[in-house]
Amino acid sequence: QVQLVESGGGLVQAGGSLRLSCAASASIFSINAMGWHRQAPGKQRELVANVTSGSITNYADSVKGRFTISTDNAKNTVYLQMNSLNPEDTAIYYCNAVFWRDAIHTQNYWGQGTQVTVSS
């Protein structure tokens, strides 16, 4: 069972920055996908950013130009640098990783979530 440990959440003023980290207990070198989702009160969980095999990155339209996802394979860690934060970014952020179980099947894992609160 893969464990995902998140860190870096907290309270920040509008316009500020935070960096989230997600460390996996297994190698992410050949991972199918890894990244971040978020869920705000009263809203459905949405993809924020992820990276897939081949280092292809994806971003929600609402965070493009402000957030940057990156990986450190040696540390089995994915980062989310969040700049120019605004109150609409307030949510619980969940690390998500999709690992290969075998050649054709994947297994989805979630972190426990970390709260990001942006004050106006």
PDB file of C-alpha atoms in Angstrom:
ATOM      1  CA  GLN A   1       0.000   0.000   0.000  1.00  0.00           C
ATOM      2  CA  VAL A   2       1.418   3.353  -1.056  1.00  0.00           C
ATOM      3  CA  GLN A   3       1.363   6.154   1.488  1.00  0.00           C
ATOM      4  CA  LEU A   4       1.137   9.815   0.483  1.00  0.00           C
ATOM      5  CA  VAL A   5       2.245  12.407   3.026  1.00  0.00           C
ATOM      6  CA  GLU A   6       1.272  16.015   2.373  1.00  0.00           C
ATOM      7  CA  SER A   7       2.726  19.148   3.892  1.00  0.00           C
ATOM      8  CA  GLY A   8       2.899  22.881   3.307  1.00  0.00           C
ATOM      9  CA  GLY A   9      -0.680  23.976   3.823  1.00  0.00           C
ATOM     10  CA  GLY A  10      -1.617  26.882   6.013  1.00  0.00           C
ATOM     11  CA  LEU A  11      -3.005  30.379   6.202  1.00  0.00           C
ATOM     12  CA  VAL A  12      -1.772  33.055   3.833  1.00  0.00           C
ATOM     13  CA  GLN A  13      -2.898  36.519   2.804  1.00  0.00           C
ATOM     14  CA  ALA A  14      -4.207  37.232  -0.662  1.00  0.00           C
ATOM     15  CA  GLY A  15      -1.348  37.704  -3.081  1.00  0.00           C
ATOM     16  CA  GLY A  16       0.933  35.452  -1.096  1.00  0.00           C
ATOM     17  CA  SER A  17       2.508  32.112  -1.896  1.00  0.00           C
ATOM     18  CA  LEU A  18       2.643  28.587  -0.548  1.00  0.00           C
ATOM     19  CA  ARG A  19       4.394  25.426  -1.636  1.00  0.00           C
ATOM     20  CA  LEU A  20       2.745  22.084  -1.076  1.00  0.00           C
ATOM     21  CA  SER A  21       4.712  18.856  -0.937  1.00  0.00           C
ATOM     22  CA  CYS A  22       3.571  15.277  -1.334  1.00  0.00           C
ATOM     23  CA  ALA A  23       6.006  12.491  -0.540  1.00  0.00           C
ATOM     24  CA  ALA A  24       5.202   8.977  -1.699  1.00  0.00           C
ATOM     25  CA  SER A  25       6.410   5.789  -0.046  1.00  0.00           C
ATOM     26  CA  ALA A  26       7.173   4.255  -3.438  1.00  0.00           C
ATOM     27  CA  SER A  27       9.130   5.274  -6.491  1.00  0.00           C
ATOM     28  CA  ILE A  28       7.369   7.752  -8.751  1.00  0.00           C
ATOM     29  CA  PHE A  29       9.781   7.335 -11.642  1.00  0.00           C
ATOM     30  CA  SER A  30       7.317   5.305 -13.706  1.00  0.00           C
ATOM     31  CA  ILE A  31       4.128   6.636 -12.179  1.00  0.00           C
ATOM     32  CA  ASN A  32       1.019   6.916 -14.301  1.00  0.00           C
ATOM     33  CA  ALA A  33       0.002  10.266 -12.840  1.00  0.00           C
ATOM     34  CA  MET A  34       0.548  12.309  -9.709  1.00  0.00           C
ATOM     35  CA  GLY A  35      -0.684  15.681  -8.611  1.00  0.00           C
ATOM     36  CA  TRP A  36      -3.210  17.683  -6.666  1.00  0.00           C
ATOM     37  CA  HIS A  37      -6.958  18.028  -6.390  1.00  0.00           C
ATOM     38  CA  ARG A  38      -8.846  20.443  -4.185  1.00  0.00           C
ATOM     39  CA  GLN A  39     -12.300  20.683  -2.693  1.00  0.00           C
ATOM     40  CA  ALA A  40     -13.885  23.852  -1.361  1.00  0.00           C
ATOM     41  CA  PRO A  41     -17.025  23.882   0.805  1.00  0.00           C
ATOM     42  CA  GLY A  42     -20.100  23.290  -1.292  1.00  0.00           C
ATOM     43  CA  LYS A  43     -18.102  22.447  -4.390  1.00  0.00           C
ATOM     44  CA  GLN A  44     -17.047  19.232  -6.036  1.00  0.00           C
ATOM     45  CA  ARG A  45     -13.476  18.062  -5.992  1.00  0.00           C
ATOM     46  CA  GLU A  46     -11.526  19.342  -8.961  1.00  0.00           C
ATOM     47  CA  LEU A  47      -8.166  18.694 -10.529  1.00  0.00           C
ATOM     48  CA  VAL A  48      -5.684  21.475  -9.810  1.00  0.00           C
ATOM     49  CA  ALA A  49      -2.557  20.152 -11.492  1.00  0.00           C
ATOM     50  CA  ASN A  50      -0.884  16.868 -12.235  1.00  0.00           C
ATOM     51  CA  VAL A  51       2.023  15.362 -14.061  1.00  0.00           C
ATOM     52  CA  THR A  52       1.783  12.221 -16.133  1.00  0.00           C
ATOM     53  CA  SER A  53       4.193   9.779 -17.706  1.00  0.00           C
ATOM     54  CA  GLY A  54       6.599  11.644 -19.916  1.00  0.00           C
ATOM     55  CA  SER A  55       6.545  14.676 -17.593  1.00  0.00           C
ATOM     56  CA  ILE A  56       3.399  16.045 -19.190  1.00  0.00           C
ATOM     57  CA  THR A  57       1.753  18.615 -16.938  1.00  0.00           C
ATOM     58  CA  ASN A  58      -1.887  19.611 -16.729  1.00  0.00           C
ATOM     59  CA  TYR A  59      -3.469  22.588 -14.991  1.00  0.00           C
ATOM     60  CA  ALA A  60      -6.947  23.771 -14.241  1.00  0.00           C
ATOM     61  CA  ASP A  61      -7.761  26.944 -16.146  1.00  0.00           C
ATOM     62  CA  SER A  62      -8.246  28.803 -12.878  1.00  0.00           C
ATOM     63  CA  VAL A  63      -4.634  28.261 -11.786  1.00  0.00           C
ATOM     64  CA  LYS A  64      -2.731  28.503 -15.061  1.00  0.00           C
ATOM     65  CA  GLY A  65       0.062  31.025 -14.814  1.00  0.00           C
ATOM     66  CA  ARG A  66      -0.068  31.036 -11.021  1.00  0.00           C
ATOM     67  CA  PHE A  67       0.617  27.440  -9.962  1.00  0.00           C
ATOM     68  CA  THR A  68       3.505  25.225 -10.994  1.00  0.00           C
ATOM     69  CA  ILE A  69       3.791  21.492 -10.428  1.00  0.00           C
ATOM     70  CA  SER A  70       7.168  19.783 -10.305  1.00  0.00           C
ATOM     71  CA  THR A  71       8.658  16.466  -9.261  1.00  0.00           C
ATOM     72  CA  ASP A  72      11.805  15.233  -7.574  1.00  0.00           C
ATOM     73  CA  ASN A  73      12.169  11.572  -8.429  1.00  0.00           C
ATOM     74  CA  ALA A  74      15.072  11.069  -6.029  1.00  0.00           C
ATOM     75  CA  LYS A  75      12.817  12.111  -3.154  1.00  0.00           C
ATOM     76  CA  ASN A  76       9.652  10.508  -4.549  1.00  0.00           C
ATOM     77  CA  THR A  77       8.017  13.877  -4.081  1.00  0.00           C
ATOM     78  CA  VAL A  78       5.755  16.153  -6.067  1.00  0.00           C
ATOM     79  CA  TYR A  79       5.483  19.868  -5.343  1.00  0.00           C
ATOM     80  CA  LEU A  80       2.885  22.492  -6.056  1.00  0.00           C
ATOM     81  CA  GLN A  81       4.158  26.050  -6.013  1.00  0.00           C
ATOM     82  CA  MET A  82       1.200  28.371  -5.579  1.00  0.00           C
ATOM     83  CA  ASN A  83       1.690  32.069  -6.269  1.00  0.00           C
ATOM     84  CA  SER A  84      -0.685  35.030  -6.368  1.00  0.00           C
ATOM     85  CA  LEU A  85      -3.130  33.223  -4.136  1.00  0.00           C
ATOM     86  CA  ASN A  86      -6.645  34.550  -3.780  1.00  0.00           C
ATOM     87  CA  PRO A  87      -9.575  33.588  -1.544  1.00  0.00           C
ATOM     88  CA  GLU A  88     -11.033  31.405  -4.304  1.00  0.00           C
ATOM     89  CA  ASP A  89      -8.054  29.099  -3.798  1.00  0.00           C
ATOM     90  CA  THR A  90      -9.210  28.294  -0.269  1.00  0.00           C
ATOM     91  CA  ALA A  91      -9.854  24.558  -0.116  1.00  0.00           C
ATOM     92  CA  ILE A  92      -8.597  21.262   1.156  1.00  0.00           C
ATOM     93  CA  TYR A  93      -5.852  20.121  -1.172  1.00  0.00           C
ATOM     94  CA  TYR A  94      -5.416  16.399  -1.716  1.00  0.00           C
ATOM     95  CA  CYS A  95      -2.403  14.681  -3.167  1.00  0.00           C
ATOM     96  CA  ASN A  96      -3.350  12.017  -5.675  1.00  0.00           C
ATOM     97  CA  ALA A  97      -1.183   9.342  -7.221  1.00  0.00           C
ATOM     98  CA  VAL A  98      -1.973   6.631  -9.731  1.00  0.00           C
ATOM     99  CA  PHE A  99       0.487   3.748  -9.656  1.00  0.00           C
ATOM    100  CA  TRP A 100       0.754   0.738 -11.868  1.00  0.00           C
ATOM    101  CA  ARG A 101      -0.393  -2.483 -10.202  1.00  0.00           C
ATOM    102  CA  ASP A 102       0.722  -4.505 -13.201  1.00  0.00           C
ATOM    103  CA  ALA A 103       1.160  -4.002 -16.914  1.00  0.00           C
ATOM    104  CA  ILE A 104      -2.445  -2.998 -17.556  1.00  0.00           C
ATOM    105  CA  HIS A 105      -4.042  -2.077 -14.217  1.00  0.00           C
ATOM    106  CA  THR A 106      -3.610   0.982 -12.021  1.00  0.00           C
ATOM    107  CA  GLN A 107      -4.253   1.733  -8.351  1.00  0.00           C
ATOM    108  CA  ASN A 108      -5.394   5.138  -7.152  1.00  0.00           C
ATOM    109  CA  TYR A 109      -4.120   6.616  -3.873  1.00  0.00           C
ATOM    110  CA  TRP A 110      -5.057   9.759  -1.953  1.00  0.00           C
ATOM    111  CA  GLY A 111      -3.370  11.735   0.759  1.00  0.00           C
ATOM    112  CA  GLN A 112      -5.181  12.841   3.882  1.00  0.00           C
ATOM    113  CA  GLY A 113      -5.561  16.418   2.657  1.00  0.00           C
ATOM    114  CA  THR A 114      -4.048  19.694   3.775  1.00  0.00           C
ATOM    115  CA  GLN A 115      -5.987  22.896   4.374  1.00  0.00           C
ATOM    116  CA  VAL A 116      -5.097  26.014   2.402  1.00  0.00           C
ATOM    117  CA  THR A 117      -6.804  29.181   3.566  1.00  0.00           C
ATOM    118  CA  VAL A 118      -6.330  32.495   1.782  1.00  0.00           C
ATOM    119  CA  SER A 119      -7.557  35.571   3.604  1.00  0.00           C
ATOM    120  CA  SER A 120      -8.847  38.636   1.793  1.00  0.00           C
TER     121      SER A 120
END
